[in-house]
PDB file of C-alpha atoms and ligand atoms in Angstrom:
ATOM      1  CA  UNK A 903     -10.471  27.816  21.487  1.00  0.00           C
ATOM      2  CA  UNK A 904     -14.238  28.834  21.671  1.00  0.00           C
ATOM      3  CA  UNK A 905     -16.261  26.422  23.932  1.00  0.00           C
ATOM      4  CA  UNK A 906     -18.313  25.483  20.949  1.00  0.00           C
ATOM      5  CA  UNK A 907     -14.960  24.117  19.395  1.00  0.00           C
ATOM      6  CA  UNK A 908     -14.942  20.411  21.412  1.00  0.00           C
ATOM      7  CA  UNK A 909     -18.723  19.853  20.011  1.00  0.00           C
ATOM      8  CA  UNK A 910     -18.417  16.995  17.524  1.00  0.00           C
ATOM      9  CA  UNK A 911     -20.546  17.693  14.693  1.00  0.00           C
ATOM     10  CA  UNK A 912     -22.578  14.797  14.417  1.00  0.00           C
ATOM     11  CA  UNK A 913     -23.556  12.943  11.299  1.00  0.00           C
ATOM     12  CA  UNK A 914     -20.423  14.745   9.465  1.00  0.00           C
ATOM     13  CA  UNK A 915     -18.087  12.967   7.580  1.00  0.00           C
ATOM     14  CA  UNK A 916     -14.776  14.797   6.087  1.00  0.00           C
ATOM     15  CA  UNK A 917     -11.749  12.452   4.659  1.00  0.00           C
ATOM     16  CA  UNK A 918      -8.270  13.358   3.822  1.00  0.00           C
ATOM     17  CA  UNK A 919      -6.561  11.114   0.764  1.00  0.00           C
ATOM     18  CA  UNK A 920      -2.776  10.191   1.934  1.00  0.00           C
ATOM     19  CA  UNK A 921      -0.699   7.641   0.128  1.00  0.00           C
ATOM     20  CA  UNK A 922       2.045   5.482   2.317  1.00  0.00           C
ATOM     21  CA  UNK A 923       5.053   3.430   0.995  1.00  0.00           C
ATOM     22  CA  UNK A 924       8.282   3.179  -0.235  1.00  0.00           C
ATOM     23  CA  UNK A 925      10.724   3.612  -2.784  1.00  0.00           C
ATOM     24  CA  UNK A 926      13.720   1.755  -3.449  1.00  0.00           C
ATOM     25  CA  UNK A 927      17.115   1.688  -5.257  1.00  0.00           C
ATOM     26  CA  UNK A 928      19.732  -0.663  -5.499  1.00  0.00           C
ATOM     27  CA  UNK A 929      23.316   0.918  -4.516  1.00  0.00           C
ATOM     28  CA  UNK A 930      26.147   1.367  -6.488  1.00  0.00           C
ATOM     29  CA  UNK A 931      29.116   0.180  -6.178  1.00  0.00           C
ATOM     30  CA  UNK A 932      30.060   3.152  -4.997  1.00  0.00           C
ATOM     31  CA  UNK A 933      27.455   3.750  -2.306  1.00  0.00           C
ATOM     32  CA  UNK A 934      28.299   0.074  -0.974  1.00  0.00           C
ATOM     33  CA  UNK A 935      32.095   1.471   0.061  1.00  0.00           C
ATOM     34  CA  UNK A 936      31.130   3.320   2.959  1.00  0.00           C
ATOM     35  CA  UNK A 937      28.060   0.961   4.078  1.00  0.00           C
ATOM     36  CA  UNK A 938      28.018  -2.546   5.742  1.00  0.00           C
ATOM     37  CA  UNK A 939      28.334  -5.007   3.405  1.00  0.00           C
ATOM     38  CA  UNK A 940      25.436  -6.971   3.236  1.00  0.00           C
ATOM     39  CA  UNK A 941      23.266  -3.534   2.183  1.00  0.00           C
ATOM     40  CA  UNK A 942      22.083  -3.780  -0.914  1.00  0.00           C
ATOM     41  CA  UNK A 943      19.147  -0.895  -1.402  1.00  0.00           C
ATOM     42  CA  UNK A 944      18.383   2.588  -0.406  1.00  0.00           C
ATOM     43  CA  UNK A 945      15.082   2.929   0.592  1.00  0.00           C
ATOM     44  CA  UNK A 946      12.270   5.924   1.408  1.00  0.00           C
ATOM     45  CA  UNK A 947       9.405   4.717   3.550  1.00  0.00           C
ATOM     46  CA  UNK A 948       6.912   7.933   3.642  1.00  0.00           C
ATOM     47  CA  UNK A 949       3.277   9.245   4.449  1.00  0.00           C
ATOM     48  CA  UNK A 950       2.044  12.110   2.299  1.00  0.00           C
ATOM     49  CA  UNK A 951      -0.905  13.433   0.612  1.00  0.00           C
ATOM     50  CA  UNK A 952      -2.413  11.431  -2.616  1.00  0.00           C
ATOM     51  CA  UNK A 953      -1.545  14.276  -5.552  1.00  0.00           C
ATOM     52  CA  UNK A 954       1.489  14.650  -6.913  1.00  0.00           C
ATOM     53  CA  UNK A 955       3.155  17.982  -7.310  1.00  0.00           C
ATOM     54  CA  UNK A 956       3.308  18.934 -11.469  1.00  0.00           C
ATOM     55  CA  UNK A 957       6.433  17.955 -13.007  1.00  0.00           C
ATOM     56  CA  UNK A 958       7.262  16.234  -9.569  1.00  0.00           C
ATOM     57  CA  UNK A 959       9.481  13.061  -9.638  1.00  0.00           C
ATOM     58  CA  UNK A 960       8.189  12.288  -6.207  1.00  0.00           C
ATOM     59  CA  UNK A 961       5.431  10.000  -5.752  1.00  0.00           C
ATOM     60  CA  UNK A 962       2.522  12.398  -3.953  1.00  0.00           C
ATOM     61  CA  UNK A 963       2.999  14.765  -1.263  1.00  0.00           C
ATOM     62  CA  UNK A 964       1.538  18.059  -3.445  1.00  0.00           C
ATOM     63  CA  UNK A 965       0.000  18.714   0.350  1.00  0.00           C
ATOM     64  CA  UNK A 966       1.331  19.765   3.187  1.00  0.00           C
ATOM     65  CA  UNK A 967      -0.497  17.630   5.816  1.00  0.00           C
ATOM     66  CA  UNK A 968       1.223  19.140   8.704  1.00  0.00           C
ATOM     67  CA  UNK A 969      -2.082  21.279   9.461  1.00  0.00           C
ATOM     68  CA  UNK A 970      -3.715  17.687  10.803  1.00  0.00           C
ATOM     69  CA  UNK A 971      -0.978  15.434  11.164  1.00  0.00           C
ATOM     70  CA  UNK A 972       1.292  16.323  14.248  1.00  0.00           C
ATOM     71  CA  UNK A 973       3.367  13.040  14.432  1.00  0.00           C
ATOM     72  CA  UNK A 974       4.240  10.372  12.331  1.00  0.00           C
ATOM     73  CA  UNK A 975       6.342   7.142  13.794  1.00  0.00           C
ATOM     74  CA  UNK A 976       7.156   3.954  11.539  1.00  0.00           C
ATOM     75  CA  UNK A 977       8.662   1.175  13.384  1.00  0.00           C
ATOM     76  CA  UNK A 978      10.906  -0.730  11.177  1.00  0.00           C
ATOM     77  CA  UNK A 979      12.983  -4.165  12.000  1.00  0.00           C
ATOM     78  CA  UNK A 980      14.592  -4.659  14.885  1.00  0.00           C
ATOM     79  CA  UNK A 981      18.238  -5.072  13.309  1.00  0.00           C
ATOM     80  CA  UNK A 982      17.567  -1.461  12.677  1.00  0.00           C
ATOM     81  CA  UNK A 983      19.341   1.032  15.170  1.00  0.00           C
ATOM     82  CA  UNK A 984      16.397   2.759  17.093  1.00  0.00           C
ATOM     83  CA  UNK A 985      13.910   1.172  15.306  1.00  0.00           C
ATOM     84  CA  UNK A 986      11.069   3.738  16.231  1.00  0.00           C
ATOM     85  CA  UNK A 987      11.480   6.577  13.990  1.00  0.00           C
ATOM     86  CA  UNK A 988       9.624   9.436  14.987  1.00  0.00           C
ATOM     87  CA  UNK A 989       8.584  12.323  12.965  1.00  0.00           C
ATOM     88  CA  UNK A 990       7.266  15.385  13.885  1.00  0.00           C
ATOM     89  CA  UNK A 991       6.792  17.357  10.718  1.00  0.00           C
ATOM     90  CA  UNK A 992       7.321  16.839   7.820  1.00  0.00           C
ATOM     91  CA  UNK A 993       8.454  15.525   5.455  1.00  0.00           C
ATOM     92  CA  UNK A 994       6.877  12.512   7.358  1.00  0.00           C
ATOM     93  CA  UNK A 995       9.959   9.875   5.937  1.00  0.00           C
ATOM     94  CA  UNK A 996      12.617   7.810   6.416  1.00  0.00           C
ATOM     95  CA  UNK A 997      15.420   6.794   4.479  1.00  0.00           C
ATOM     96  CA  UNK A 998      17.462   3.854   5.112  1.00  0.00           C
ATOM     97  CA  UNK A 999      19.762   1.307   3.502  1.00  0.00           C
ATOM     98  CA  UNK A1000      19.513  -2.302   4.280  1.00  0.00           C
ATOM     99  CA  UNK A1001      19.247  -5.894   2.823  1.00  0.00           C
ATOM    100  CA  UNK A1002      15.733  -6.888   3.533  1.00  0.00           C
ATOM    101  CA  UNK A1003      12.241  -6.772   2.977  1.00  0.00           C
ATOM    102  CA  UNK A1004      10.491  -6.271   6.197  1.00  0.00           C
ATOM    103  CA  UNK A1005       6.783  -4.668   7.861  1.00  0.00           C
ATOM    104  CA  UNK A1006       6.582  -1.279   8.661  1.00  0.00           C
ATOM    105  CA  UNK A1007       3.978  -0.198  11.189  1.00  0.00           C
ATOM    106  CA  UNK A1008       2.845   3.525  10.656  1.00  0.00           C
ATOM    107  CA  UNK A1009       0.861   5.416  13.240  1.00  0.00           C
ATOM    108  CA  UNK A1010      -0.169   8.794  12.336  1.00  0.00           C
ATOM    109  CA  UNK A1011      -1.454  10.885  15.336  1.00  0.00           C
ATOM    110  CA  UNK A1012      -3.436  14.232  14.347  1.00  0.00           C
ATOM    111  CA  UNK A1013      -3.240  17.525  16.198  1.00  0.00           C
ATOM    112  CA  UNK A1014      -3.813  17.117  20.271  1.00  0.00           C
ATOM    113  CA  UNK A1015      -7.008  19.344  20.066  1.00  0.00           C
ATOM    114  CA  UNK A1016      -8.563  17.258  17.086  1.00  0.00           C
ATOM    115  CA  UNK A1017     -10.036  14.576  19.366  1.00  0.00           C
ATOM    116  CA  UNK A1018      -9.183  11.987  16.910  1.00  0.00           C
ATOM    117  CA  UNK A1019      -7.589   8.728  17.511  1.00  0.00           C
ATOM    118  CA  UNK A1020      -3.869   7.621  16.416  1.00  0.00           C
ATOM    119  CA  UNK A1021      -4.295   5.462  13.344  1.00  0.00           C
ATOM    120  CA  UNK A1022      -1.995   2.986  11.902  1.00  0.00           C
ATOM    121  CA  UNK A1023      -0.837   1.012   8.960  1.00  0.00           C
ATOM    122  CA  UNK A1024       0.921  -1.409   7.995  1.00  0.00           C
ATOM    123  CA  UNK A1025       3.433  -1.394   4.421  1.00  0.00           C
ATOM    124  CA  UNK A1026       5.979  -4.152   3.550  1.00  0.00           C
ATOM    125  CA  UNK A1027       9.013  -2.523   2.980  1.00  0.00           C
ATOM    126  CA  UNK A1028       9.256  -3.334  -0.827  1.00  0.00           C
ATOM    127  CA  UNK A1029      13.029  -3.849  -2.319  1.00  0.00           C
ATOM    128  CA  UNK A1030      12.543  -5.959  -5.397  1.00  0.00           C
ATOM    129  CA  UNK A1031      10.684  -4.727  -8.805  1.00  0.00           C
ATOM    130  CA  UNK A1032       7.809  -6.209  -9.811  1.00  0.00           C
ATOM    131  CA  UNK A1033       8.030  -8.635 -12.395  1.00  0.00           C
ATOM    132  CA  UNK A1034       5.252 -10.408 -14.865  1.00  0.00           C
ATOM    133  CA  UNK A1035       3.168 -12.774 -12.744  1.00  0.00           C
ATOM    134  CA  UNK A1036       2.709 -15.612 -14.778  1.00  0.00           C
ATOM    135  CA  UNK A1037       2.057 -18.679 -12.314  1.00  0.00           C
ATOM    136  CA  UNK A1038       2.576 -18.800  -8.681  1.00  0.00           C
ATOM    137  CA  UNK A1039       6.051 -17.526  -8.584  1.00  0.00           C
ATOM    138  CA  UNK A1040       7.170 -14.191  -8.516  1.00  0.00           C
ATOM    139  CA  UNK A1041      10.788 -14.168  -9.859  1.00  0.00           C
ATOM    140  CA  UNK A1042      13.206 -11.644  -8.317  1.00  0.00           C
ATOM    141  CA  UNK A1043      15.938 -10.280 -10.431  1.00  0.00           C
ATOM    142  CA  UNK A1044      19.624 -10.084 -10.298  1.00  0.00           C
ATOM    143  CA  UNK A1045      20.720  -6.636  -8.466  1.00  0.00           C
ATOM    144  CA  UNK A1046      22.299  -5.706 -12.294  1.00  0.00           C
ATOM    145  CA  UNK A1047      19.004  -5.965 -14.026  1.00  0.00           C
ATOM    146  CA  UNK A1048      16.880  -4.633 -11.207  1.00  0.00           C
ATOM    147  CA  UNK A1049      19.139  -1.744 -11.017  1.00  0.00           C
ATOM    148  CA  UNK A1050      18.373  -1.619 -14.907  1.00  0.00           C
ATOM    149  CA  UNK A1051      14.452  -1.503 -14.012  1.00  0.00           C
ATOM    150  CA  UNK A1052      15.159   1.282 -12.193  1.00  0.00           C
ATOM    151  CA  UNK A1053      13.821   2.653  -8.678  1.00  0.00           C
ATOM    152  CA  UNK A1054      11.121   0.077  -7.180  1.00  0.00           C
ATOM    153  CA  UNK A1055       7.771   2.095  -6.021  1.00  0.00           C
ATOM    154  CA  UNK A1056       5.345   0.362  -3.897  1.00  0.00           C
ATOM    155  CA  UNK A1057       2.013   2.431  -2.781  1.00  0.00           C
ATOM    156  CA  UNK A1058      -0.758   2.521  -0.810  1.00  0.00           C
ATOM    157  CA  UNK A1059      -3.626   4.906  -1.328  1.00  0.00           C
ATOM    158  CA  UNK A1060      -6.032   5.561   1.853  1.00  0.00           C
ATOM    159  CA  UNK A1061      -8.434   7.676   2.620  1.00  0.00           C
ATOM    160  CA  UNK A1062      -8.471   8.924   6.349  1.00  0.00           C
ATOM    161  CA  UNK A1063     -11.921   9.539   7.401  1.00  0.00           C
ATOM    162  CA  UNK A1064     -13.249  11.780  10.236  1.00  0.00           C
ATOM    163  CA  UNK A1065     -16.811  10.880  11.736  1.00  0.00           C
ATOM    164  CA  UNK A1066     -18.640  13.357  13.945  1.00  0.00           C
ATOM    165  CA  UNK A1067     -15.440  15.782  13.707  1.00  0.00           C
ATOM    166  CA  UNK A1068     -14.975  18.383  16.569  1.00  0.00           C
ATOM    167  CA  UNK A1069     -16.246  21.779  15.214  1.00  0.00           C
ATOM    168  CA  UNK A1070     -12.735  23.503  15.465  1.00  0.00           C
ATOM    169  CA  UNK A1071     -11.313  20.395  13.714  1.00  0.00           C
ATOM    170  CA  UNK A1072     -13.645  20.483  10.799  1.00  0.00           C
ATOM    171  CA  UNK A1073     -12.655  24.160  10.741  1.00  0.00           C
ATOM    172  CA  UNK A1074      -9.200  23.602  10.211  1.00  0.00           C
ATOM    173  CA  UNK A1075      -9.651  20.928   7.437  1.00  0.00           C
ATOM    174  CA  UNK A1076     -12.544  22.938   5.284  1.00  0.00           C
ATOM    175  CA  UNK A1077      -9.779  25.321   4.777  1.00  0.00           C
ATOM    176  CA  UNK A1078      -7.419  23.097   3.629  1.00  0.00           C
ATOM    177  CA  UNK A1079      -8.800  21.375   0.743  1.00  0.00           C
ATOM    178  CA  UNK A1080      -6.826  18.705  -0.344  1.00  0.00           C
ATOM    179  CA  UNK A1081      -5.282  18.856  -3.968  1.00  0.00           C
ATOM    180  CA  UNK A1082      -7.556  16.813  -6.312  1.00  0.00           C
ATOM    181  CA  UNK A1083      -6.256  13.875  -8.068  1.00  0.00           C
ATOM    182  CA  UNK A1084      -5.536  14.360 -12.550  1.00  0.00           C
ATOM    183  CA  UNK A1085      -8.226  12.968 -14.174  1.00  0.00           C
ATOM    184  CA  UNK A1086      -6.073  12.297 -16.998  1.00  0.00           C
ATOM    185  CA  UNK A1087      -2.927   9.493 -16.662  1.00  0.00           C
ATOM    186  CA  UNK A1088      -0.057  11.641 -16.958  1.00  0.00           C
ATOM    187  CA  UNK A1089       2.164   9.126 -15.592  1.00  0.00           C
ATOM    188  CA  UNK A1090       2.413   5.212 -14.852  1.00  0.00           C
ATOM    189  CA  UNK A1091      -0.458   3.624 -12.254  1.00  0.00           C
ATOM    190  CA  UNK A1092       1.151   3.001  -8.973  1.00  0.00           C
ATOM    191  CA  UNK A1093       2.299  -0.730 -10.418  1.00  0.00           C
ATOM    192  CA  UNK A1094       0.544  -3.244  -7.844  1.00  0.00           C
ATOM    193  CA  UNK A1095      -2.624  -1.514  -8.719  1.00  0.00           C
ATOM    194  CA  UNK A1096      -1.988  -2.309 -12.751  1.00  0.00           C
ATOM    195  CA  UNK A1097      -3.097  -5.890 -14.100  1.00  0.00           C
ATOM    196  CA  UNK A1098      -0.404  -8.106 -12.852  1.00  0.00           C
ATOM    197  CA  UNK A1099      -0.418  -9.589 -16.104  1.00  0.00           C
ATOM    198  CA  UNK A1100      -0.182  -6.064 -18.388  1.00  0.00           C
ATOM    199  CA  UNK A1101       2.745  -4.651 -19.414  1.00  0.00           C
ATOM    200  CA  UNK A1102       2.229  -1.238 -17.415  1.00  0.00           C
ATOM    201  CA  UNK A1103       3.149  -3.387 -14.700  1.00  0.00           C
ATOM    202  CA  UNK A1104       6.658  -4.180 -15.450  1.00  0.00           C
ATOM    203  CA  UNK A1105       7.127  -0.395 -16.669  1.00  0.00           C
ATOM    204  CA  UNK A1106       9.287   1.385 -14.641  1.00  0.00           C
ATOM    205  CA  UNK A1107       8.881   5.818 -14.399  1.00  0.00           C
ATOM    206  CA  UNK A1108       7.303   7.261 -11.716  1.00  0.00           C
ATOM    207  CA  UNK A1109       3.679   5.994 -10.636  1.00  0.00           C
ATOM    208  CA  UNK A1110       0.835   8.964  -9.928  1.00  0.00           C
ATOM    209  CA  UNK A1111      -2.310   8.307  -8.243  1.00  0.00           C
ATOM    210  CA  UNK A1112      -5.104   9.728 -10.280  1.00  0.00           C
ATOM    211  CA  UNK A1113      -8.877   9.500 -10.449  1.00  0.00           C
ATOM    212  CA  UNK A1114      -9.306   6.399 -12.890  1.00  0.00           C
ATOM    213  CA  UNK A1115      -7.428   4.215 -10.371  1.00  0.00           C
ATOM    214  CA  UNK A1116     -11.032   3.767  -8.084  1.00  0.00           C
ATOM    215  CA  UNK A1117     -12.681   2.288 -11.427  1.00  0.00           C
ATOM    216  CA  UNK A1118      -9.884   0.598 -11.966  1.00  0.00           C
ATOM    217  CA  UNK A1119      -9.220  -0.752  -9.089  1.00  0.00           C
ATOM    218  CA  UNK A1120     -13.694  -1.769  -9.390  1.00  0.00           C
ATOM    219  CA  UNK A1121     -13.093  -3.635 -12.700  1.00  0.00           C
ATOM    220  CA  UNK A1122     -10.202  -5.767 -11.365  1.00  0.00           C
ATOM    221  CA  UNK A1123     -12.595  -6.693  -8.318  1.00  0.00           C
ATOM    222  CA  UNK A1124     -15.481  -7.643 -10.697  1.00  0.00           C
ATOM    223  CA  UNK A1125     -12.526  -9.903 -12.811  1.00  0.00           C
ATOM    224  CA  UNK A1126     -11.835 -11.313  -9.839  1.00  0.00           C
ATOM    225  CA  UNK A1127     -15.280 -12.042  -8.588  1.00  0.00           C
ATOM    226  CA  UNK A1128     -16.141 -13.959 -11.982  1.00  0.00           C
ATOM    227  CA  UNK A1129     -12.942 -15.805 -11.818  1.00  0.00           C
ATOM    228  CA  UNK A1130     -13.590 -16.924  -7.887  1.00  0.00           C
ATOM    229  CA  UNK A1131     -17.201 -17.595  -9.307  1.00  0.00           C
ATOM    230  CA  UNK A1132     -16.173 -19.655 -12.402  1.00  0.00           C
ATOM    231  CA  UNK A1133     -13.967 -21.776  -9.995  1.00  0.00           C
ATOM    232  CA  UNK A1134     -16.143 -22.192  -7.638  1.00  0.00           C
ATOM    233  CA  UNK A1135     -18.580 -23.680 -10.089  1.00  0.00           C
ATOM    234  CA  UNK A1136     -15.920 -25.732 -11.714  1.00  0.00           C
ATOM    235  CA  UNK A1137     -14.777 -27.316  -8.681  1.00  0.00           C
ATOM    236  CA  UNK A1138     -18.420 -28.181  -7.167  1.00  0.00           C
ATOM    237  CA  UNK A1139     -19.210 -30.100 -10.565  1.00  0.00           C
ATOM    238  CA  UNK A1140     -16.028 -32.037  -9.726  1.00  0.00           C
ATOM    239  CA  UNK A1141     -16.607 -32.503  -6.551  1.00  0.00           C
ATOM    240  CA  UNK A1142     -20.123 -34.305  -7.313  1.00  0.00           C
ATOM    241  CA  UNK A1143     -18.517 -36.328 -10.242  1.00  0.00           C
ATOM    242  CA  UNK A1144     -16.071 -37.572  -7.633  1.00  0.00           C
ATOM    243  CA  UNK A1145     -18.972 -38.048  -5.165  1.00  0.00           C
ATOM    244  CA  UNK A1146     -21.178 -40.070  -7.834  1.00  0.00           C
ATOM    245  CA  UNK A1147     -17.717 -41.986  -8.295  1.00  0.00           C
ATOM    246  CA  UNK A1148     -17.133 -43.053  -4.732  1.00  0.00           C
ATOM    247  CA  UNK A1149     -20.656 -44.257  -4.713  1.00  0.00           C
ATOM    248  CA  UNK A1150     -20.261 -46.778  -7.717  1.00  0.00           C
ATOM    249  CA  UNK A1151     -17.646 -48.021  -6.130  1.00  0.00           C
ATOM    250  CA  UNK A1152     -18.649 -48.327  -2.798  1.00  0.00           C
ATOM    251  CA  UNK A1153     -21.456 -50.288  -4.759  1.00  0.00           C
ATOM    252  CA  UNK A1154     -18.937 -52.316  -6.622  1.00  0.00           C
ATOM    253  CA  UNK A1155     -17.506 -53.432  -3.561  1.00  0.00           C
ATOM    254  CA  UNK A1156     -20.325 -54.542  -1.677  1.00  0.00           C
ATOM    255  CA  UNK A1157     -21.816 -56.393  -4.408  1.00  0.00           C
ATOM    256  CA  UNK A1158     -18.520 -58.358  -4.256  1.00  0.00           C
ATOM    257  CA  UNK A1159     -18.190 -58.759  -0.645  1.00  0.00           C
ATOM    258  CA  UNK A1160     -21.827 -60.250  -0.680  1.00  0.00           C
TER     259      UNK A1160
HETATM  260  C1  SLL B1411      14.081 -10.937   6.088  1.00  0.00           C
HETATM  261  N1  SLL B1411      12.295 -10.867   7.708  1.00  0.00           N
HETATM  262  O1  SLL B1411      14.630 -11.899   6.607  1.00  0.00           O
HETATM  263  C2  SLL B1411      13.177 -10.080   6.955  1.00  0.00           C
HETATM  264  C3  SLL B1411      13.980  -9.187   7.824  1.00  0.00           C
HETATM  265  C4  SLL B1411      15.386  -7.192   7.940  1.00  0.00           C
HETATM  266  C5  SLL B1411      16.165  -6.241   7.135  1.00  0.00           C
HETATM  267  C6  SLL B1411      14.616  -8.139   7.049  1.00  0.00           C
HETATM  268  C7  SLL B1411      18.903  -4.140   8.487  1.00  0.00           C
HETATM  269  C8  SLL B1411      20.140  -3.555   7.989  1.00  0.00           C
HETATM  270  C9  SLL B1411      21.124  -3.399   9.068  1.00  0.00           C
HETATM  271  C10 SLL B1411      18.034  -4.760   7.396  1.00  0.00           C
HETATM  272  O2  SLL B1411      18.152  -4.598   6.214  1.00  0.00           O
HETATM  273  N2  SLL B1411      17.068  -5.511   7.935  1.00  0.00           N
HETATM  274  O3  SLL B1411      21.530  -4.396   9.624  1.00  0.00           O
HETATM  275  O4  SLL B1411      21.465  -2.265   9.374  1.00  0.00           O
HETATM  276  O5  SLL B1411      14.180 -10.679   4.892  1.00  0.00           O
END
């Protein structure tokens, strides 16, 4: 490494897109023979770049991101046998079977000469499909109909951003430009990041990230912001109607205590 190399570049900013999640099935019959008993799903928690590879049934990971990721460890539920699985290339994933839902912490360390800092995220391990919200509960279905729905996918897209980058670090990632997202929908939106209320959402097929998502993902904050706003609004107005009431009556009673 050239002296030069440990300079950070200052005021430089380079990002990588990764997505981190899951995947689940429910097992057959079959699979159940040879496994405990209470297992119910196969699972596939995983870090990997954003874009899919074309004609790919596998959510992301058209990158190799081995050239800046050395290690990646997710740290599932302690019923699990050695519950800190580490990986040290990739494909950064592990597959498990198992009953429940549980958090996953994933720390992603980078190459010892980048300078850069282990990062980590969180995922709930997700089991059960996502159904139509239509109130405040979320209904799970029976293991025959989810296994109807097909494999559950549950996704997280992140951007992992580098500020002030060593010089031999920013090197190494210039010359590995990541893949760019479609432009186009080619396949189903990862489904938490569809309306909860659209149909796309209970869809099944398998989700791809792609550039529409971010204004998307902009419009369903500005929904949301109206919504909080209209609330808000509604809620002060009854709040002052229910002031003005306790008044009168306050009134009422002192004028009959007197
Ligand atoms: C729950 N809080 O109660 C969660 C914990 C843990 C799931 C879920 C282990 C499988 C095995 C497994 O599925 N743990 O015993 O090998 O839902």
């Amino acid at each position: 490494m050239a002296n030069n190399d440990r300079v950070r570049v200052r005021g430089v900013t380079i990002h990588r897109p990764i997505i981190y999640g899951n995947t689940a099935t429910v097992l057959t019959e079959k699979e159940k023979e040879t496994l405990p008993t209470d297992h119910t799903h196969r699972w596939t928690v995983a870090v990997r770049s954003a874009a899919s590879a074309p004609d790919s049934d596998i959510v992301g990971g058209a990158d190799d991101l081995s050239y800046f990721i050395k290690r990646v460890t997710f740290k599932l539920h302690e019923t699990y046998p050695n519950p800190n699985r580490v990986l040290d290339k990739p494909p950064f994933e592990v597959t498990e079977t198992g009953w429940g839902e549980f958090e996953i912490a994933i720390k992603i360390l980078f190459l010892s000469d980048s300078g850069e800092k282990t990062m980590t995220f969180y995922h709930h391990l997700k089991l059960h499909p996502w159904t139509l919200v239509t109130g405040p509960d979320v209904e799970i279905p029976t293991p025959e109909v989810a296994a109807k729905l097909g494999p559950v996918h549950s996704w997280q897209y992140d951007e992992i951003v580098f500020n002030d980058p060593f010089q031999s670090f920013l090197n190494l990632l210039t010359a590995h430009p990541p893949t760019s997202l479609p432009k186009i929908k080619r396949r189903p939106v990862p489904f938490h990041t569809a309306d909860p209320s659209s149909l796309e959402a209970s869809k099944g097929g398998v989700p791809e990230f792609q550039q529409e998502m971010e204004k998307e993902e902009g419009e369903r904050l500005e929904k949301a912001l109206k919504t909080i706003i209209e609330d808000t609004h509604k809620w002060r107005n009854k709040l002052i109607e229910c002031e003005k009431e306790a008044n009168r009556l306050k009134k009422d009673l002192d004028a009959f205590q007197s």
